PDB file of C-alpha atoms in Angstrom:
ATOM      1  CA  MET A   1      88.440   7.978  90.273  1.00 93.00           C
ATOM      2  CA  LEU A   2      91.918   7.108  91.559  1.00 97.00           C
ATOM      3  CA  LYS A   3      93.033   7.168  95.169  1.00 97.00           C
ATOM      4  CA  VAL A   4      96.511   6.257  96.359  1.00 98.00           C
ATOM      5  CA  LYS A   5      96.686   5.733 100.116  1.00 97.00           C
ATOM      6  CA  GLY A   6      99.845   5.491 102.187  1.00 97.00           C
ATOM      7  CA  LEU A   7     101.920   4.082  99.332  1.00 97.00           C
ATOM      8  CA  VAL A   8     105.339   2.829 100.429  1.00 97.00           C
ATOM      9  CA  CYS A   9     107.712   1.339  97.838  1.00 97.00           C
ATOM     10  CA  SER A  10     111.273   0.062  97.991  1.00 95.00           C
ATOM     11  CA  TYR A  11     114.022  -1.114  95.669  1.00 92.00           C
ATOM     12  CA  ASP A  12     116.508  -3.649  97.041  1.00 90.00           C
ATOM     13  CA  GLY A  13     115.433  -2.865 100.580  1.00 90.00           C
ATOM     14  CA  ILE A  14     115.816   0.894 100.185  1.00 93.00           C
ATOM     15  CA  GLU A  15     112.572   2.805 100.661  1.00 96.00           C
ATOM     16  CA  VAL A  16     111.931   5.300  97.837  1.00 96.00           C
ATOM     17  CA  LEU A  17     108.280   6.238  98.481  1.00 97.00           C
ATOM     18  CA  HIS A  18     107.404   7.163 102.049  1.00 96.00           C
ATOM     19  CA  GLY A  19     103.621   6.984 102.355  1.00 96.00           C
ATOM     20  CA  ILE A  20     102.225   8.763  99.297  1.00 97.00           C
ATOM     21  CA  ASP A  21      98.616   9.978  99.396  1.00 97.00           C
ATOM     22  CA  LEU A  22      96.977  11.429  96.299  1.00 97.00           C
ATOM     23  CA  GLU A  23      93.792  11.343  94.278  1.00 97.00           C
ATOM     24  CA  VAL A  24      92.615  12.125  90.753  1.00 97.00           C
ATOM     25  CA  HIS A  25      88.995  12.899  89.928  1.00 96.00           C
ATOM     26  CA  ARG A  26      87.179  11.849  86.778  1.00 94.00           C
ATOM     27  CA  GLY A  27      87.805  14.157  83.813  1.00 92.00           C
ATOM     28  CA  GLU A  28      90.756  15.968  85.388  1.00 95.00           C
ATOM     29  CA  ILE A  29      94.241  16.575  84.089  1.00 96.00           C
ATOM     30  CA  VAL A  30      96.571  16.170  87.062  1.00 97.00           C
ATOM     31  CA  GLY A  31     100.341  16.585  86.921  1.00 96.00           C
ATOM     32  CA  VAL A  32     103.111  15.173  89.082  1.00 96.00           C
ATOM     33  CA  LEU A  33     106.293  17.239  89.180  1.00 93.00           C
ATOM     34  CA  GLY A  34     109.690  16.768  90.757  1.00 90.00           C
ATOM     35  CA  SER A  35     113.334  16.157  89.988  1.00 86.00           C
ATOM     36  CA  ASN A  36     114.897  12.885  88.860  1.00 86.00           C
ATOM     37  CA  GLY A  37     114.836  10.333  91.675  1.00 87.00           C
ATOM     38  CA  ALA A  38     111.890  11.936  93.484  1.00 90.00           C
ATOM     39  CA  GLY A  39     109.820   8.747  93.134  1.00 93.00           C
ATOM     40  CA  LYS A  40     107.379   9.872  90.444  1.00 94.00           C
ATOM     41  CA  SER A  41     107.918   6.946  88.060  1.00 94.00           C
ATOM     42  CA  THR A  42     107.906   4.431  90.907  1.00 95.00           C
ATOM     43  CA  MET A  43     104.511   5.740  91.964  1.00 97.00           C
ATOM     44  CA  LEU A  44     103.131   5.296  88.432  1.00 96.00           C
ATOM     45  CA  ARG A  45     104.567   1.794  88.163  1.00 96.00           C
ATOM     46  CA  ALA A  46     102.936   0.860  91.468  1.00 97.00           C
ATOM     47  CA  VAL A  47      99.573   2.207  90.298  1.00 97.00           C
ATOM     48  CA  ALA A  48      99.910   0.281  87.031  1.00 96.00           C
ATOM     49  CA  GLY A  49     100.802  -2.957  88.815  1.00 95.00           C
ATOM     50  CA  LEU A  50     104.411  -3.082  87.631  1.00 95.00           C
ATOM     51  CA  HIS A  51     105.931  -2.590  91.078  1.00 95.00           C
ATOM     52  CA  LYS A  52     104.584  -4.203  94.246  1.00 95.00           C
ATOM     53  CA  PRO A  53     104.285  -1.727  97.131  1.00 96.00           C
ATOM     54  CA  ASP A  54     105.446  -2.552 100.625  1.00 96.00           C
ATOM     55  CA  LYS A  55     102.411  -0.832 102.121  1.00 97.00           C
ATOM     56  CA  GLY A  56      99.380   1.167 101.094  1.00 97.00           C
ATOM     57  CA  ASP A  57      96.533   0.778  98.654  1.00 97.00           C
ATOM     58  CA  VAL A  58      95.561   1.743  95.108  1.00 98.00           C
ATOM     59  CA  ILE A  59      91.827   2.318  94.657  1.00 98.00           C
ATOM     60  CA  PHE A  60      90.353   2.739  91.172  1.00 97.00           C
ATOM     61  CA  ASN A  61      86.666   3.466  90.692  1.00 96.00           C
ATOM     62  CA  ASN A  62      86.002   2.646  94.367  1.00 95.00           C
ATOM     63  CA  GLU A  63      87.712  -0.758  94.106  1.00 96.00           C
ATOM     64  CA  SER A  64      91.120  -1.779  95.409  1.00 97.00           C
ATOM     65  CA  VAL A  65      93.257  -2.997  92.498  1.00 97.00           C
ATOM     66  CA  LEU A  66      96.321  -3.628  94.635  1.00 95.00           C
ATOM     67  CA  ASN A  67      96.227  -7.378  94.094  1.00 94.00           C
ATOM     68  CA  LEU A  68      95.259  -7.263  90.417  1.00 96.00           C
ATOM     69  CA  PRO A  69      97.907  -7.929  87.748  1.00 95.00           C
ATOM     70  CA  THR A  70      98.636  -5.196  85.237  1.00 94.00           C
ATOM     71  CA  HIS A  71      96.497  -6.633  82.443  1.00 92.00           C
ATOM     72  CA  LYS A  72      93.452  -6.745  84.727  1.00 94.00           C
ATOM     73  CA  ARG A  73      93.970  -3.079  85.591  1.00 95.00           C
ATOM     74  CA  VAL A  74      94.177  -2.321  81.865  1.00 93.00           C
ATOM     75  CA  GLU A  75      90.876  -4.130  81.334  1.00 91.00           C
ATOM     76  CA  ARG A  76      89.347  -1.762  83.896  1.00 93.00           C
ATOM     77  CA  GLY A  77      90.618   1.238  81.920  1.00 93.00           C
ATOM     78  CA  LEU A  78      93.747   2.076  83.955  1.00 96.00           C
ATOM     79  CA  VAL A  79      96.583   2.352  81.416  1.00 95.00           C
ATOM     80  CA  LEU A  80     100.210   3.545  81.533  1.00 95.00           C
ATOM     81  CA  VAL A  81     102.277   5.070  78.719  1.00 94.00           C
ATOM     82  CA  PRO A  82     105.732   4.163  80.075  1.00 89.00           C
ATOM     83  CA  GLU A  83     108.895   6.209  80.089  1.00 86.00           C
ATOM     84  CA  ASN A  84     111.137   5.544  77.069  1.00 80.00           C
ATOM     85  CA  ARG A  85     108.117   4.296  75.082  1.00 80.00           C
ATOM     86  CA  GLN A  86     108.966   0.542  75.257  1.00 85.00           C
ATOM     87  CA  LEU A  87     107.713  -0.238  71.773  1.00 91.00           C
ATOM     88  CA  PHE A  88     108.261  -3.453  69.829  1.00 89.00           C
ATOM     89  CA  LEU A  89     110.843  -1.903  67.528  1.00 92.00           C
ATOM     90  CA  SER A  90     111.079  -4.709  64.969  1.00 94.00           C
ATOM     91  CA  MET A  91     107.307  -4.818  64.544  1.00 96.00           C
ATOM     92  CA  THR A  92     105.392  -2.415  62.319  1.00 96.00           C
ATOM     93  CA  VAL A  93     103.385   0.548  63.486  1.00 95.00           C
ATOM     94  CA  ARG A  94     100.209  -1.335  62.663  1.00 93.00           C
ATOM     95  CA  GLU A  95     101.297  -4.398  64.647  1.00 93.00           C
ATOM     96  CA  ASN A  96     102.160  -2.269  67.686  1.00 92.00           C
ATOM     97  CA  LEU A  97      98.727  -0.658  67.539  1.00 92.00           C
ATOM     98  CA  GLU A  98      96.960  -3.977  67.103  1.00 90.00           C
ATOM     99  CA  LEU A  99      98.751  -5.409  70.125  1.00 87.00           C
ATOM    100  CA  GLY A 100      97.454  -2.484  72.162  1.00 84.00           C
ATOM    101  CA  GLY A 101      93.930  -3.361  71.078  1.00 78.00           C
ATOM    102  CA  TYR A 102      93.950  -6.949  72.292  1.00 72.00           C
ATOM    103  CA  ARG A 103      93.197  -6.170  75.934  1.00 60.00           C
ATOM    104  CA  THR A 104      89.874  -8.023  75.843  1.00 51.00           C
ATOM    105  CA  GLY A 105      91.151 -10.952  73.808  1.00 52.00           C
ATOM    106  CA  HIS A 106      89.279  -9.846  70.687  1.00 52.00           C
ATOM    107  CA  HIS A 107      90.580  -8.305  67.496  1.00 58.00           C
ATOM    108  CA  PRO A 108      90.662  -4.495  67.901  1.00 59.00           C
ATOM    109  CA  ALA A 109      87.857  -2.621  66.184  1.00 66.00           C
ATOM    110  CA  VAL A 110      88.731  -0.978  62.883  1.00 72.00           C
ATOM    111  CA  SER A 111      86.877   2.160  63.980  1.00 77.00           C
ATOM    112  CA  LEU A 112      89.089   2.491  67.067  1.00 83.00           C
ATOM    113  CA  MET A 113      92.206   2.163  64.910  1.00 87.00           C
ATOM    114  CA  GLU A 114      90.904   4.891  62.582  1.00 89.00           C
ATOM    115  CA  GLN A 115      90.057   7.210  65.482  1.00 88.00           C
ATOM    116  CA  THR A 116      93.509   6.721  66.943  1.00 90.00           C
ATOM    117  CA  LEU A 117      95.255   7.395  63.634  1.00 92.00           C
ATOM    118  CA  ASP A 118      93.182  10.551  63.192  1.00 91.00           C
ATOM    119  CA  LEU A 119      94.781  11.848  66.394  1.00 90.00           C
ATOM    120  CA  PHE A 120      98.294  11.157  65.134  1.00 92.00           C
ATOM    121  CA  PRO A 121      98.275  11.642  61.325  1.00 91.00           C
ATOM    122  CA  PRO A 122     102.042  10.998  60.853  1.00 92.00           C
ATOM    123  CA  LEU A 123     101.477   7.373  61.908  1.00 94.00           C
ATOM    124  CA  ARG A 124      98.950   6.733  59.140  1.00 93.00           C
ATOM    125  CA  ASP A 125     101.639   7.007  56.448  1.00 91.00           C
ATOM    126  CA  ARG A 126     103.943   4.682  58.379  1.00 94.00           C
ATOM    127  CA  LEU A 127     101.649   1.795  59.251  1.00 94.00           C
ATOM    128  CA  ASN A 128     103.844  -0.773  57.518  1.00 95.00           C
ATOM    129  CA  GLN A 129     107.106   0.712  58.756  1.00 96.00           C
ATOM    130  CA  PRO A 130     109.032  -0.894  61.658  1.00 97.00           C
ATOM    131  CA  ALA A 131     108.590   1.138  64.835  1.00 94.00           C
ATOM    132  CA  GLY A 132     112.353   1.272  65.264  1.00 94.00           C
ATOM    133  CA  THR A 133     112.706   3.398  62.120  1.00 95.00           C
ATOM    134  CA  LEU A 134     110.447   6.186  63.409  1.00 94.00           C
ATOM    135  CA  SER A 135     111.747   9.451  64.796  1.00 92.00           C
ATOM    136  CA  GLY A 136     111.674  10.000  68.557  1.00 91.00           C
ATOM    137  CA  GLY A 137     108.544  12.114  68.305  1.00 91.00           C
ATOM    138  CA  GLU A 138     106.783   9.552  66.122  1.00 93.00           C
ATOM    139  CA  GLN A 139     107.711   6.794  68.559  1.00 94.00           C
ATOM    140  CA  GLN A 140     106.186   8.772  71.415  1.00 92.00           C
ATOM    141  CA  MET A 141     103.045   9.267  69.356  1.00 92.00           C
ATOM    142  CA  LEU A 142     102.944   5.534  68.698  1.00 94.00           C
ATOM    143  CA  SER A 143     103.399   4.742  72.382  1.00 94.00           C
ATOM    144  CA  ILE A 144     100.442   6.965  73.277  1.00 93.00           C
ATOM    145  CA  ALA A 145      98.392   5.654  70.343  1.00 93.00           C
ATOM    146  CA  ARG A 146      99.039   2.048  71.396  1.00 93.00           C
ATOM    147  CA  ALA A 147      97.747   2.885  74.884  1.00 93.00           C
ATOM    148  CA  LEU A 148      94.653   4.515  73.394  1.00 92.00           C
ATOM    149  CA  MET A 149      93.932   1.294  71.508  1.00 91.00           C
ATOM    150  CA  THR A 150      92.995  -0.203  74.878  1.00 90.00           C
ATOM    151  CA  ASN A 151      90.165   2.355  75.036  1.00 89.00           C
ATOM    152  CA  PRO A 152      91.222   3.632  78.482  1.00 92.00           C
ATOM    153  CA  SER A 153      89.234   5.828  80.823  1.00 94.00           C
ATOM    154  CA  PHE A 154      92.315   6.797  82.861  1.00 96.00           C
ATOM    155  CA  LEU A 155      95.607   7.388  81.052  1.00 96.00           C
ATOM    156  CA  MET A 156      98.912   7.763  82.903  1.00 97.00           C
ATOM    157  CA  LEU A 157     101.913   9.182  81.055  1.00 96.00           C
ATOM    158  CA  ASP A 158     105.492   9.019  82.301  1.00 94.00           C
ATOM    159  CA  GLU A 159     107.641  11.898  80.980  1.00 91.00           C
ATOM    160  CA  PRO A 160     105.942  12.257  77.573  1.00 90.00           C
ATOM    161  CA  SER A 161     108.211  15.179  76.608  1.00 88.00           C
ATOM    162  CA  LEU A 162     111.486  13.408  77.401  1.00 85.00           C
ATOM    163  CA  GLY A 163     114.122  13.929  74.710  1.00 83.00           C
ATOM    164  CA  LEU A 164     111.750  15.499  72.194  1.00 87.00           C
ATOM    165  CA  ALA A 165     111.934  18.779  70.282  1.00 89.00           C
ATOM    166  CA  PRO A 166     109.676  21.540  71.662  1.00 90.00           C
ATOM    167  CA  LEU A 167     107.478  21.642  68.543  1.00 91.00           C
ATOM    168  CA  VAL A 168     106.842  17.901  68.791  1.00 90.00           C
ATOM    169  CA  VAL A 169     106.003  18.237  72.480  1.00 90.00           C
ATOM    170  CA  ASP A 170     103.588  21.055  71.634  1.00 91.00           C
ATOM    171  CA  GLU A 171     101.793  18.754  69.185  1.00 91.00           C
ATOM    172  CA  ILE A 172     101.607  15.855  71.626  1.00 90.00           C
ATOM    173  CA  TYR A 173     100.293  18.001  74.485  1.00 91.00           C
ATOM    174  CA  GLN A 174      97.724  19.631  72.225  1.00 91.00           C
ATOM    175  CA  THR A 175      96.453  16.170  71.306  1.00 91.00           C
ATOM    176  CA  LEU A 176      96.307  15.137  74.969  1.00 91.00           C
ATOM    177  CA  VAL A 177      94.233  18.192  75.864  1.00 92.00           C
ATOM    178  CA  GLU A 178      91.842  17.459  72.986  1.00 89.00           C
ATOM    179  CA  LEU A 179      91.506  13.874  74.192  1.00 88.00           C
ATOM    180  CA  SER A 180      90.669  15.008  77.694  1.00 89.00           C
ATOM    181  CA  LYS A 181      88.007  17.426  76.454  1.00 86.00           C
ATOM    182  CA  ASN A 182      86.382  15.299  73.768  1.00 77.00           C
ATOM    183  CA  ASN A 183      86.750  11.724  75.015  1.00 73.00           C
ATOM    184  CA  ASP A 184      86.032  12.038  78.754  1.00 80.00           C
ATOM    185  CA  LEU A 185      89.566  10.790  79.354  1.00 92.00           C
ATOM    186  CA  THR A 186      91.249  11.431  82.700  1.00 96.00           C
ATOM    187  CA  LEU A 187      94.967  12.234  82.410  1.00 97.00           C
ATOM    188  CA  PHE A 188      97.620  11.717  85.089  1.00 97.00           C
ATOM    189  CA  ILE A 189     100.955  13.015  83.823  1.00 96.00           C
ATOM    190  CA  VAL A 190     104.401  12.713  85.376  1.00 95.00           C
ATOM    191  CA  GLU A 191     106.628  15.409  83.948  1.00 90.00           C
ATOM    192  CA  GLN A 192     109.879  17.233  84.704  1.00 81.00           C
ATOM    193  CA  ASP A 193     109.006  20.172  82.465  1.00 83.00           C
ATOM    194  CA  SER A 194     106.815  22.095  84.886  1.00 85.00           C
ATOM    195  CA  SER A 195     105.778  24.698  82.302  1.00 86.00           C
ATOM    196  CA  ARG A 196     103.958  22.030  80.275  1.00 88.00           C
ATOM    197  CA  ILE A 197     101.945  20.911  83.274  1.00 91.00           C
ATOM    198  CA  PHE A 198     101.219  24.440  84.477  1.00 90.00           C
ATOM    199  CA  ASN A 199      99.575  25.173  81.124  1.00 89.00           C
ATOM    200  CA  ILE A 200      97.104  22.276  81.109  1.00 93.00           C
ATOM    201  CA  ALA A 201      96.591  20.769  84.581  1.00 95.00           C
ATOM    202  CA  GLN A 202      93.811  21.577  87.018  1.00 95.00           C
ATOM    203  CA  ARG A 203      95.910  20.332  89.934  1.00 95.00           C
ATOM    204  CA  VAL A 204      99.517  19.348  90.561  1.00 96.00           C
ATOM    205  CA  TYR A 205     101.465  17.265  93.043  1.00 96.00           C
ATOM    206  CA  LEU A 206     105.107  18.079  93.742  1.00 94.00           C
ATOM    207  CA  PHE A 207     107.348  15.205  94.826  1.00 94.00           C
ATOM    208  CA  GLU A 208     110.601  15.552  96.730  1.00 92.00           C
ATOM    209  CA  THR A 209     112.619  12.512  97.851  1.00 91.00           C
ATOM    210  CA  GLY A 210     109.644  10.175  97.858  1.00 94.00           C
ATOM    211  CA  GLN A 211     107.160  12.502  99.545  1.00 95.00           C
ATOM    212  CA  VAL A 212     104.439  14.909  98.444  1.00 96.00           C
ATOM    213  CA  VAL A 213     105.583  18.396  99.460  1.00 93.00           C
ATOM    214  CA  PHE A 214     102.827  20.335  97.671  1.00 93.00           C
ATOM    215  CA  HIS A 215      99.356  19.694  96.297  1.00 95.00           C
ATOM    216  CA  GLY A 216      97.101  22.300  94.737  1.00 94.00           C
ATOM    217  CA  ALA A 217      96.423  24.460  91.704  1.00 94.00           C
ATOM    218  CA  PRO A 218      99.351  25.233  89.371  1.00 92.00           C
ATOM    219  CA  GLU A 219      99.033  28.977  90.007  1.00 91.00           C
ATOM    220  CA  GLN A 220      99.449  28.343  93.728  1.00 90.00           C
ATOM    221  CA  LEU A 221     102.662  26.366  93.171  1.00 88.00           C
ATOM    222  CA  ILE A 222     104.086  29.028  90.844  1.00 84.00           C
ATOM    223  CA  GLN A 223     103.909  31.461  93.745  1.00 82.00           C
ATOM    224  CA  LYS A 224     105.877  29.128  96.034  1.00 79.00           C
ATOM    225  CA  GLU A 225     109.346  29.690  94.591  1.00 76.00           C
ATOM    226  CA  GLU A 226     111.166  28.297  97.624  1.00 77.00           C
ATOM    227  CA  ILE A 227     109.308  24.971  97.476  1.00 76.00           C
ATOM    228  CA  LEU A 228     109.964  24.611  93.742  1.00 75.00           C
ATOM    229  CA  ARG A 229     113.626  25.545  94.081  1.00 75.00           C
ATOM    230  CA  LYS A 230     114.197  23.059  96.876  1.00 76.00           C
ATOM    231  CA  ALA A 231     112.338  20.224  95.092  1.00 72.00           C
ATOM    232  CA  TYR A 232     114.265  20.664  91.837  1.00 69.00           C
ATOM    233  CA  LEU A 233     117.628  21.974  93.020  1.00 60.00           C
ATOM    234  CA  GLY A 234     117.810  20.685  96.581  1.00 60.00           C
ATOM    235  CA  LYS A 235     118.559  24.119  98.028  1.00 49.00           C
ATOM    236  CA  LYS A 236     116.893  27.334  99.090  1.00 50.00           C
ATOM    237  CA  LYS A 237     117.326  30.699  97.421  1.00 47.00           C
ATOM    238  CA  GLY A 238     120.739  32.149  98.168  1.00 44.00           C
ATOM    239  CA  GLU A 239     122.300  28.807  99.162  1.00 45.00           C
ATOM    240  CA  GLN A 240     125.405  27.753  97.281  1.00 40.00           C
ATOM    241  CA  PRO A 241     125.474  24.446  95.352  1.00 37.00           C
TER     242      PRO A 241
END
């Protein structure tokens, strides 16, 4: 469904992705792990059309989308839930959701709004509340719900657990798994909390300094302690900080 080929990205002339190759198949949950600065978010932004790569290609449903603007990728079903939520804080929950539903230029269907609210019941009681007054967990729910209002087929999430209490993260991940099972939704999740990904993903990619250093099943990565230690801590077992 998604293929990333030879992706090279830079910021201010400094290369941060060094030829990334990866793919995600329809209906999968695939995780991307790695420490801060490994290039995970840059990769997602490039796939979403928010960062222009220096080299490489992004292929979605057998079509290169490299030269398509972000909104055209959204129309094709390729949608990103960004890091730090990026909500319209002065607007109400309802208005944020409605904005998510305008991808085709038509008013979002009432049925889609109802389905989305059923997934995140706390939002239903706060529809007329400004998004900025929600708790961190509720804001993350709203960010995901707004993305779902585009009716995506491929949902990318950038650090959905960031800064949230474990119980809230449990609820959000449970909802994501239900979505994947019941809505034929493909999930591509960037996450630092490896335990969350190990519990739900069919496959994982491990990034280290802008490169893929492992790709395979979560249980295979769990057995490779040295690779995990080096990717997250920058050192091998027994080495001093």
